[in-house]
mmCIF file of C-alpha atoms in Angstrom:
data_model
loop_
_atom_site.group_PDB
_atom_site.id
_atom_site.type_symbol
_atom_site.label_atom_id
_atom_site.label_comp_id
_atom_site.label_asym_id
_atom_site.label_seq_id
_atom_site.Cartn_x
_atom_site.Cartn_y
_atom_site.Cartn_z
ATOM 1 C CA MET A 1 13.640 33.284 0.613
ATOM 2 C CA PRO A 2 13.124 30.041 -1.481
ATOM 3 C CA VAL A 3 14.124 29.764 -5.024
ATOM 4 C CA TRP A 4 11.278 28.615 -7.313
ATOM 5 C CA SER A 5 11.907 28.206 -11.017
ATOM 6 C CA VAL A 6 9.912 26.739 -13.895
ATOM 7 C CA ARG A 7 11.398 25.843 -17.458
ATOM 8 C CA SER A 8 9.098 28.243 -19.179
ATOM 9 C CA GLU A 9 10.186 26.942 -22.629
ATOM 10 C CA ARG A 10 8.680 23.604 -21.327
ATOM 11 C CA CYS A 11 5.578 24.821 -19.839
ATOM 12 C CA LYS A 12 2.330 24.208 -21.431
ATOM 13 C CA GLY A 13 0.292 26.344 -19.417
ATOM 14 C CA CYS A 14 -2.144 23.778 -17.991
ATOM 15 C CA ARG A 15 -2.505 25.852 -14.865
ATOM 16 C CA LEU A 16 -2.255 22.829 -12.398
ATOM 17 C CA CYS A 17 0.355 24.672 -10.312
ATOM 18 C CA VAL A 18 -1.592 27.895 -10.409
ATOM 19 C CA GLU A 19 -4.595 26.059 -8.982
ATOM 20 C CA PHE A 20 -3.048 23.934 -6.459
ATOM 21 C CA CYS A 21 -0.637 26.606 -5.079
ATOM 22 C CA PRO A 22 -2.120 27.058 -1.213
ATOM 23 C CA ARG A 23 -0.606 30.575 -1.109
ATOM 24 C CA HIS A 24 -1.808 31.964 -4.697
ATOM 25 C CA CYS A 25 1.637 32.923 -5.677
ATOM 26 C CA LEU A 26 1.710 31.636 -9.081
ATOM 27 C CA GLU A 27 0.187 32.959 -12.184
ATOM 28 C CA ILE A 28 -0.026 32.530 -15.925
ATOM 29 C CA SER A 29 2.282 34.854 -17.897
ATOM 30 C CA ASN A 30 0.761 36.922 -20.620
ATOM 31 C CA GLU A 31 3.680 36.384 -22.938
ATOM 32 C CA LEU A 32 3.730 33.225 -25.227
ATOM 33 C CA ASN A 33 6.790 30.868 -24.903
ATOM 34 C CA ALA A 34 8.609 29.353 -27.975
ATOM 35 C CA ILE A 35 6.036 26.629 -28.240
ATOM 36 C CA GLY A 36 3.060 28.598 -28.165
ATOM 37 C CA TYR A 37 1.912 28.375 -24.760
ATOM 38 C CA TYR A 38 1.377 30.892 -21.844
ATOM 39 C CA PRO A 39 3.733 29.711 -19.154
ATOM 40 C CA ALA A 40 3.314 29.927 -15.388
ATOM 41 C CA ARG A 41 5.295 32.234 -13.466
ATOM 42 C CA MET A 42 6.010 33.358 -9.901
ATOM 43 C CA HIS A 43 4.446 36.836 -9.243
ATOM 44 C CA ASP A 44 4.626 37.043 -5.505
ATOM 45 C CA ALA A 45 7.712 35.265 -4.320
ATOM 46 C CA GLY A 46 7.494 36.732 -0.913
ATOM 47 C CA LYS A 47 4.352 34.557 0.080
ATOM 48 C CA CYS A 48 6.166 31.200 -1.261
ATOM 49 C CA THR A 49 6.743 28.706 1.407
ATOM 50 C CA SER A 50 8.492 26.378 -0.807
ATOM 51 C CA CYS A 51 5.929 23.429 -0.080
ATOM 52 C CA ALA A 52 6.552 22.254 -3.595
ATOM 53 C CA LEU A 53 2.833 21.115 -4.210
ATOM 54 C CA CYS A 54 3.163 23.082 -7.366
ATOM 55 C CA ALA A 55 5.983 20.626 -8.447
ATOM 56 C CA ASP A 56 3.979 17.639 -7.318
ATOM 57 C CA MET A 57 1.200 18.609 -9.902
ATOM 58 C CA CYS A 58 3.290 19.759 -12.798
ATOM 59 C CA PRO A 59 3.215 17.267 -15.804
ATOM 60 C CA GLU A 60 6.039 18.497 -17.225
ATOM 61 C CA ALA A 61 8.535 17.766 -14.528
ATOM 62 C CA GLY A 62 9.883 21.172 -14.949
ATOM 63 C CA ILE A 63 9.523 22.917 -11.510
ATOM 64 C CA ILE A 64 12.578 23.177 -9.191
ATOM 65 C CA VAL A 65 12.200 24.550 -5.586
ATOM 66 C CA VAL A 66 15.139 25.166 -3.631
ATOM 67 C CA ARG A 67 15.219 26.447 -0.018
ATOM 68 C CA ARG A 68 17.407 27.464 2.793
ATOM 69 C CA LYS A 69 18.151 24.470 5.051
ATOM 70 C CA ARG A 70 16.084 24.531 8.244
ATOM 71 C CA LYS A 71 18.382 24.591 11.218
ATOM 72 C CA LYS A 72 18.466 21.322 13.078
ATOM 73 C CA LYS A 73 16.915 21.071 16.497
ATOM 74 C CA THR A 74 19.533 20.413 19.219
ATOM 75 C CA MET B 1 21.970 15.291 -14.247
ATOM 76 C CA HIS B 2 19.134 17.565 -13.207
ATOM 77 C CA SER B 3 20.817 18.300 -9.741
ATOM 78 C CA CYS B 4 19.043 21.095 -8.110
ATOM 79 C CA ALA B 5 21.336 23.722 -7.397
ATOM 80 C CA ASP B 6 22.608 23.554 -11.107
ATOM 81 C CA ASN B 7 22.109 27.077 -12.274
ATOM 82 C CA LEU B 8 19.761 28.548 -9.551
ATOM 83 C CA VAL B 9 22.006 28.887 -6.530
ATOM 84 C CA THR B 10 25.477 29.016 -7.800
ATOM 85 C CA ASP B 11 27.110 31.776 -5.624
ATOM 86 C CA THR B 12 26.269 30.147 -2.029
ATOM 87 C CA PRO B 13 27.686 27.242 -0.346
ATOM 88 C CA ASP B 14 25.813 24.061 -1.114
ATOM 89 C CA ASP B 15 25.150 23.071 2.240
ATOM 90 C CA GLU B 16 23.030 25.945 3.240
ATOM 91 C CA PHE B 17 20.324 25.145 0.662
ATOM 92 C CA GLU B 18 18.434 22.261 -0.030
ATOM 93 C CA CYS B 19 16.176 21.043 -3.110
ATOM 94 C CA VAL B 20 12.598 20.034 -2.207
ATOM 95 C CA ALA B 21 11.447 19.541 -5.738
ATOM 96 C CA HIS B 22 13.473 18.826 -9.243
ATOM 97 C CA ARG B 23 13.247 16.553 -12.130
ATOM 98 C CA PRO B 24 14.138 12.812 -10.950
ATOM 99 C CA ASN B 25 17.535 11.719 -12.172
ATOM 100 C CA SER B 26 15.778 8.615 -13.651
ATOM 101 C CA MET B 27 14.126 10.919 -16.294
ATOM 102 C CA SER B 28 15.812 11.981 -19.244
ATOM 103 C CA ASP B 29 15.773 15.881 -20.352
ATOM 104 C CA LYS B 30 13.468 15.197 -23.312
ATOM 105 C CA PRO B 31 10.240 17.599 -23.357
ATOM 106 C CA LEU B 32 7.138 15.387 -22.841
ATOM 107 C CA HIS B 33 4.933 15.120 -25.843
ATOM 108 C CA TYR B 34 1.720 14.958 -23.840
ATOM 109 C CA CYS B 35 -1.139 17.374 -24.073
ATOM 110 C CA PRO B 36 -1.168 20.344 -21.759
ATOM 111 C CA GLY B 37 -2.368 18.826 -17.994
ATOM 112 C CA CYS B 38 -2.334 15.522 -18.798
ATOM 113 C CA THR B 39 -1.471 13.291 -15.924
ATOM 114 C CA HIS B 40 0.905 10.960 -17.862
ATOM 115 C CA GLY B 41 3.536 13.331 -16.942
ATOM 116 C CA ILE B 42 2.744 13.158 -13.348
ATOM 117 C CA ILE B 43 2.802 9.599 -13.377
ATOM 118 C CA HIS B 44 6.196 9.569 -15.205
ATOM 119 C CA ARG B 45 7.511 11.831 -12.683
ATOM 120 C CA LEU B 46 6.356 9.462 -9.794
ATOM 121 C CA VAL B 47 7.795 6.332 -11.501
ATOM 122 C CA GLY B 48 11.136 8.343 -11.974
ATOM 123 C CA GLU B 49 11.150 9.532 -8.358
ATOM 124 C CA MET B 50 10.457 5.720 -7.182
ATOM 125 C CA VAL B 51 13.440 4.202 -9.140
ATOM 126 C CA ASP B 52 15.529 7.020 -7.607
ATOM 127 C CA GLU B 53 14.376 6.446 -4.319
ATOM 128 C CA PHE B 54 14.675 2.704 -4.196
ATOM 129 C CA GLY B 55 18.292 3.203 -5.896
ATOM 130 C CA LEU B 56 17.023 0.769 -8.944
ATOM 131 C CA LEU B 57 18.138 2.936 -12.077
ATOM 132 C CA ASP B 58 21.000 0.307 -12.764
ATOM 133 C CA ARG B 59 18.814 -2.754 -12.747
ATOM 134 C CA THR B 60 15.120 -1.420 -13.932
ATOM 135 C CA VAL B 61 13.654 -2.697 -17.067
ATOM 136 C CA GLY B 62 10.561 -0.712 -18.247
ATOM 137 C CA ILE B 63 7.837 -2.187 -20.405
ATOM 138 C CA CYS B 64 6.042 0.385 -22.356
ATOM 139 C CA PRO B 65 2.439 0.399 -23.741
ATOM 140 C CA VAL B 66 0.717 1.145 -27.050
ATOM 141 C CA GLY B 67 -1.197 4.303 -26.493
ATOM 142 C CA CYS B 68 -0.269 7.922 -25.533
ATOM 143 C CA ALA B 69 2.853 6.555 -23.369
ATOM 144 C CA VAL B 70 4.135 4.618 -26.398
ATOM 145 C CA PHE B 71 7.256 6.873 -26.170
ATOM 146 C CA ALA B 72 7.526 6.619 -22.313
ATOM 147 C CA TYR B 73 11.128 5.038 -23.024
ATOM 148 C CA GLU B 74 12.193 8.322 -24.424
ATOM 149 C CA TYR B 75 11.794 9.823 -21.085
ATOM 150 C CA PHE B 76 13.596 7.459 -18.796
ATOM 151 C CA GLU B 77 17.271 6.623 -18.346
ATOM 152 C CA PHE B 78 16.999 3.211 -17.616
ATOM 153 C CA ASP B 79 16.366 0.386 -20.476
ATOM 154 C CA SER B 80 12.926 -0.074 -21.672
ATOM 155 C CA ILE B 81 11.281 -2.552 -23.923
ATOM 156 C CA GLU B 82 8.265 -1.479 -26.199
ATOM 157 C CA ALA B 83 5.850 -4.441 -26.063
ATOM 158 C CA SER B 84 3.232 -4.961 -28.855
ATOM 159 C CA HIS B 85 -0.529 -3.687 -27.716
ATOM 160 C CA GLY B 86 -1.622 -5.336 -24.455
ATOM 161 C CA ARG B 87 1.197 -7.952 -24.325
ATOM 162 C CA ALA B 88 3.469 -5.891 -21.816
ATOM 163 C CA PRO B 89 2.816 -8.298 -18.980
ATOM 164 C CA ALA B 90 3.908 -10.976 -21.135
ATOM 165 C CA VAL B 91 7.221 -9.384 -22.149
ATOM 166 C CA ALA B 92 7.500 -8.245 -18.433
ATOM 167 C CA THR B 93 7.259 -12.015 -17.293
ATOM 168 C CA ALA B 94 9.973 -13.040 -19.741
ATOM 169 C CA VAL B 95 12.317 -10.435 -18.716
ATOM 170 C CA LYS B 96 11.694 -11.099 -14.942
ATOM 171 C CA ARG B 97 11.909 -14.777 -15.494
ATOM 172 C CA ALA B 98 15.153 -14.539 -17.453
ATOM 173 C CA ASP B 99 16.826 -12.315 -14.884
ATOM 174 C CA PRO B 100 15.032 -12.209 -11.528
ATOM 175 C CA ARG B 101 17.439 -9.550 -10.256
ATOM 176 C CA ARG B 102 15.884 -7.033 -12.448
ATOM 177 C CA PHE B 103 13.135 -4.486 -11.329
ATOM 178 C CA VAL B 104 10.544 -4.901 -13.852
ATOM 179 C CA PHE B 105 7.258 -2.644 -14.204
ATOM 180 C CA THR B 106 5.024 -2.236 -17.044
ATOM 181 C CA TYR B 107 3.372 1.075 -17.931
ATOM 182 C CA GLN B 108 0.042 0.535 -19.226
ATOM 183 C CA GLY B 109 -3.139 2.530 -20.205
ATOM 184 C CA ASP B 110 -6.709 1.405 -20.161
ATOM 185 C CA GLY B 111 -7.141 0.379 -23.711
ATOM 186 C CA ASP B 112 -3.733 -1.611 -23.419
ATOM 187 C CA LEU B 113 -4.447 -3.372 -19.994
ATOM 188 C CA ALA B 114 -8.234 -3.563 -19.896
ATOM 189 C CA ALA B 115 -9.114 -3.969 -23.469
ATOM 190 C CA ILE B 116 -6.643 -6.062 -25.842
ATOM 191 C CA GLY B 117 -4.450 -7.019 -22.776
ATOM 192 C CA THR B 118 -6.913 -8.313 -20.385
ATOM 193 C CA ALA B 119 -5.991 -11.913 -20.779
ATOM 194 C CA GLU B 120 -2.236 -11.374 -20.287
ATOM 195 C CA THR B 121 -2.954 -9.172 -17.341
ATOM 196 C CA VAL B 122 -5.373 -11.643 -15.514
ATOM 197 C CA HIS B 123 -2.947 -14.627 -16.140
ATOM 198 C CA ALA B 124 0.061 -12.667 -15.249
ATOM 199 C CA ALA B 125 -1.724 -11.844 -11.987
ATOM 200 C CA ALA B 126 -3.073 -15.350 -11.606
ATOM 201 C CA ARG B 127 0.516 -16.971 -11.758
ATOM 202 C CA GLY B 128 1.442 -14.227 -9.273
ATOM 203 C CA GLU B 129 4.469 -12.917 -11.472
ATOM 204 C CA ARG B 130 6.807 -10.811 -9.698
ATOM 205 C CA ILE B 131 6.219 -7.637 -11.652
ATOM 206 C CA THR B 132 4.858 -4.128 -10.985
ATOM 207 C CA VAL B 133 2.042 -2.721 -12.937
ATOM 208 C CA PHE B 134 1.309 1.022 -13.175
ATOM 209 C CA PHE B 135 -2.209 1.276 -14.913
ATOM 210 C CA VAL B 136 -3.241 4.681 -16.145
ATOM 211 C CA ASN B 137 -6.973 4.561 -16.389
ATOM 212 C CA ASN B 138 -8.440 7.558 -18.106
ATOM 213 C CA GLY B 139 -11.611 5.545 -19.578
ATOM 214 C CA ILE B 140 -10.803 6.573 -23.336
ATOM 215 C CA TYR B 141 -8.793 5.953 -26.125
ATOM 216 C CA GLY B 142 -6.658 9.090 -26.115
ATOM 217 C CA MET B 143 -4.104 8.806 -28.667
ATOM 218 C CA THR B 144 -6.373 7.479 -31.550
ATOM 219 C CA GLY B 145 -8.934 9.958 -31.216
ATOM 220 C CA GLY B 146 -11.190 9.521 -28.301
ATOM 221 C CA GLN B 147 -12.960 6.298 -29.015
ATOM 222 C CA MET B 148 -15.022 4.509 -26.342
ATOM 223 C CA ALA B 149 -12.770 2.085 -24.024
ATOM 224 C CA PRO B 150 -13.942 -0.806 -21.836
ATOM 225 C CA THR B 151 -13.397 1.398 -18.946
ATOM 226 C CA SER B 152 -15.648 4.340 -20.349
ATOM 227 C CA LEU B 153 -18.198 5.532 -17.859
ATOM 228 C CA PRO B 154 -21.814 4.757 -18.461
ATOM 229 C CA GLY B 155 -23.127 7.681 -20.294
ATOM 230 C CA GLN B 156 -19.827 9.075 -21.460
ATOM 231 C CA LYS B 157 -19.795 10.729 -24.720
ATOM 232 C CA THR B 158 -17.092 9.618 -26.892
ATOM 233 C CA THR B 159 -16.351 9.600 -30.768
ATOM 234 C CA THR B 160 -17.748 6.106 -31.118
ATOM 235 C CA SER B 161 -20.624 6.589 -28.439
ATOM 236 C CA PRO B 162 -21.761 10.024 -29.443
ATOM 237 C CA GLY B 163 -25.275 9.407 -27.456
ATOM 238 C CA GLY B 164 -23.320 8.458 -24.257
ATOM 239 C CA ARG B 165 -22.153 4.893 -23.667
ATOM 240 C CA ASP B 166 -25.080 2.696 -23.430
ATOM 241 C CA PRO B 167 -24.433 -0.274 -20.889
ATOM 242 C CA ALA B 168 -27.219 -2.479 -22.525
ATOM 243 C CA LEU B 169 -25.241 -2.361 -25.897
ATOM 244 C CA THR B 170 -21.784 -2.252 -24.911
ATOM 245 C CA GLY B 171 -21.476 -3.578 -21.241
ATOM 246 C CA HIS B 172 -20.272 -1.820 -18.079
ATOM 247 C CA PRO B 173 -16.825 -0.557 -17.433
ATOM 248 C CA ILE B 174 -14.232 -3.055 -16.149
ATOM 249 C CA ALA B 175 -13.055 -2.393 -12.679
ATOM 250 C CA VAL B 176 -9.472 -4.065 -12.898
ATOM 251 C CA CYS B 177 -8.545 -3.741 -9.389
ATOM 252 C CA GLU B 178 -11.659 -5.477 -8.115
ATOM 253 C CA MET B 179 -11.205 -8.204 -10.889
ATOM 254 C CA LEU B 180 -7.528 -8.926 -9.910
ATOM 255 C CA SER B 181 -8.224 -8.740 -6.077
ATOM 256 C CA THR B 182 -9.944 -12.126 -6.147
ATOM 257 C CA LEU B 183 -6.506 -13.823 -7.318
ATOM 258 C CA PRO B 184 -4.402 -15.281 -4.598
ATOM 259 C CA GLY B 185 -1.182 -14.067 -6.754
ATOM 260 C CA VAL B 186 -1.923 -10.488 -6.212
ATOM 261 C CA ALA B 187 0.364 -8.978 -3.521
ATOM 262 C CA PHE B 188 -0.909 -5.294 -3.723
ATOM 263 C CA ALA B 189 -3.605 -3.831 -5.641
ATOM 264 C CA ALA B 190 -4.801 -0.302 -5.162
ATOM 265 C CA ARG B 191 -6.477 2.600 -6.945
ATOM 266 C CA VAL B 192 -5.926 6.239 -6.655
ATOM 267 C CA PRO B 193 -7.054 9.442 -8.174
ATOM 268 C CA LEU B 194 -4.539 11.889 -9.376
ATOM 269 C CA THR B 195 -6.348 15.213 -8.542
ATOM 270 C CA SER B 196 -4.575 16.576 -6.112
ATOM 271 C CA PRO B 197 -1.206 17.083 -4.576
ATOM 272 C CA LYS B 198 -2.667 14.888 -1.256
ATOM 273 C CA ASN B 199 -3.534 12.048 -4.026
ATOM 274 C CA VAL B 200 -0.224 12.331 -5.453
ATOM 275 C CA ASN B 201 1.348 11.606 -2.103
ATOM 276 C CA LEU B 202 -1.105 8.890 -1.710
ATOM 277 C CA ALA B 203 0.080 7.393 -5.101
ATOM 278 C CA ARG B 204 3.965 7.642 -3.883
ATOM 279 C CA ARG B 205 2.756 5.468 -0.860
ATOM 280 C CA TYR B 206 0.930 2.679 -2.927
ATOM 281 C CA MET B 207 3.707 2.602 -5.544
ATOM 282 C CA ARG B 208 6.243 1.882 -2.647
ATOM 283 C CA LYS B 209 4.310 -1.095 -1.691
ATOM 284 C CA ALA B 210 3.627 -2.148 -5.231
ATOM 285 C CA ILE B 211 7.362 -2.066 -5.891
ATOM 286 C CA ARG B 212 8.215 -3.886 -2.586
ATOM 287 C CA ALA B 213 5.720 -6.497 -3.594
ATOM 288 C CA GLN B 214 8.108 -7.303 -6.408
ATOM 289 C CA LEU B 215 11.590 -6.542 -4.582
ATOM 290 C CA GLU B 216 10.651 -8.623 -1.700
ATOM 291 C CA ASN B 217 9.252 -11.477 -3.597
ATOM 292 C CA ILE B 218 5.682 -11.394 -2.477
ATOM 293 C CA GLY B 219 3.842 -11.204 -5.813
ATOM 294 C CA TYR B 220 2.140 -9.196 -8.393
ATOM 295 C CA GLY B 221 1.610 -5.380 -7.551
ATOM 296 C CA ILE B 222 -0.762 -3.273 -9.348
ATOM 297 C CA VAL B 223 -1.290 0.564 -8.773
ATOM 298 C CA GLU B 224 -4.269 2.133 -10.787
ATOM 299 C CA PHE B 225 -4.220 5.804 -11.515
ATOM 300 C CA LEU B 226 -7.566 7.440 -12.209
ATOM 301 C CA SER B 227 -6.106 9.926 -14.821
ATOM 302 C CA THR B 228 -7.431 12.861 -16.919
ATOM 303 C CA CYS B 229 -7.562 12.858 -20.821
ATOM 304 C CA PRO B 230 -8.584 16.639 -20.997
ATOM 305 C CA VAL B 231 -8.420 16.937 -24.588
ATOM 306 C CA GLN B 232 -10.705 14.005 -25.367
ATOM 307 C CA TRP B 233 -13.113 14.767 -22.382
ATOM 308 C CA GLY B 234 -13.383 18.115 -23.675
ATOM 309 C CA LEU B 235 -12.452 19.698 -20.261
ATOM 310 C CA THR B 236 -9.659 22.070 -19.205
ATOM 311 C CA PRO B 237 -7.311 20.209 -16.882
ATOM 312 C CA ILE B 238 -8.772 21.376 -13.723
ATOM 313 C CA ALA B 239 -12.312 20.735 -14.757
ATOM 314 C CA ALA B 240 -11.117 17.264 -15.798
ATOM 315 C CA MET B 241 -9.646 16.681 -12.239
ATOM 316 C CA LYS B 242 -12.876 17.851 -10.681
ATOM 317 C CA HIS B 243 -14.938 15.617 -13.053
ATOM 318 C CA ILE B 244 -12.763 12.448 -11.626
ATOM 319 C CA ASP B 245 -13.456 13.708 -8.159
ATOM 320 C CA ALA B 246 -17.282 14.201 -8.773
ATOM 321 C CA ASP B 247 -18.044 11.279 -11.120
ATOM 322 C CA VAL B 248 -15.434 8.776 -11.905
ATOM 323 C CA ILE B 249 -14.563 7.795 -8.294
ATOM 324 C CA LYS B 250 -18.353 6.705 -8.056
ATOM 325 C CA VAL B 251 -17.752 4.178 -10.488
ATOM 326 C CA TYR B 252 -14.190 3.410 -9.473
ATOM 327 C CA PRO B 253 -13.812 3.773 -5.780
ATOM 328 C CA PRO B 254 -10.417 4.667 -4.701
ATOM 329 C CA GLY B 255 -8.499 2.275 -2.125
ATOM 330 C CA VAL B 256 -6.511 -0.504 -1.299
ATOM 331 C CA PHE B 257 -7.925 -3.731 -2.347
ATOM 332 C CA VAL B 258 -5.180 -6.274 -1.628
ATOM 333 C CA ASP B 259 -2.315 -5.599 0.630
ATOM 334 C CA ARG B 260 -0.052 -8.551 1.477
ATOM 335 C CA VAL B 261 2.806 -6.554 1.645
ATOM 336 C CA PRO B 262 4.018 -6.052 5.173
ATOM 337 C CA ASP B 263 4.341 -2.578 6.675
ATOM 338 C CA ALA B 264 7.598 -1.114 6.533
ATOM 339 C CA ARG B 265 7.638 0.337 10.032
ATOM 340 C CA ALA B 266 6.415 -2.973 11.737
ATOM 341 C CA ALA B 267 9.914 -4.536 11.196
ATOM 342 C CA PRO B 268 12.934 -2.905 11.671
ATOM 343 C CA VAL B 269 13.305 -2.787 7.814
ATOM 344 C CA GLY B 270 14.159 0.988 8.040
ATOM 345 C CA ALA B 271 17.834 0.234 9.170
ATOM 346 C CA GLU B 272 18.217 -2.282 6.655
ATOM 347 C CA THR B 273 16.980 0.114 3.756
ATOM 348 C CA ASP B 274 19.358 2.844 5.039
ATOM 349 C CA ALA B 275 22.347 0.399 4.899
ATOM 350 C CA GLY B 276 21.315 -0.877 1.598
ATOM 351 C CA SER B 277 21.369 2.605 0.061
ATOM 352 C CA SER B 278 24.529 3.535 1.262
ATOM 353 C CA THR B 279 26.277 0.479 -0.244
#
């Protein structure tokens, strides 16, 4: 399963990652962060394919996506 | 610095995991001051990715503008110079001519590049200076409170054109890429709207060419990003991107206007770059 993480203390809740996630596995949290925004969070990690389109659109450069290496074709 | 697996995957061997997205190493760890959903953050990240990708961190000089991105130097690990309003191409010319080994880019908004700095921009392009320009066009003066810019769309409501921009009174928007594309010194000019992951990828491709135009000593490279200003446009970040896709690209058609940079695939450059990055 891929590891997805956002730096919640940096997130300004602009919703771009939520909008552009093709698998709809992100959502806006209902808890405020320290700078007064509702940050994004993963709500369905099972559907995440680690395509990293959320990170492509994140204006805060705060999303990290790590995945298990694909096995090389031999 | 921001290596991927920092705190995420600690108890598993590194070679099992790979990082597909993280903050570029050329970017510092400071929080960006931009409004929520502002595409400045995306462009900062793309610039950082490009500097990482070309391995230019040691020899990059960024020229920062006046405008929302006035603190851009805070967010990068390489050295930067803050130019006066609109004079970034002049400063970049000086740096590049003084030390041609440097990679010099300017990061400018539309109030900077297309209003007060038009003369510097046109003449830097006319001289074919070996600099790369990243032009952030959101059609409004964002930092000063949403005034009309030369790039505002006809009919656009701003604080200085509350009834909508009237071309009979204030003229028509300036299309910078089309204007510069007539000059032989320009090696690469392209415009891309930053409205979807697909377009972000396209922006990467254009930025690679604009950077290669400088590194391979071909000429002046400019990439124009159609950007959002959600706060001053009075739209949500997503509605602002839809506004670009629906209306802005009618006035500013995206595409490549000049391309004098040879394709990387045509020549066996790939092998050379591989060798170059390993040394």
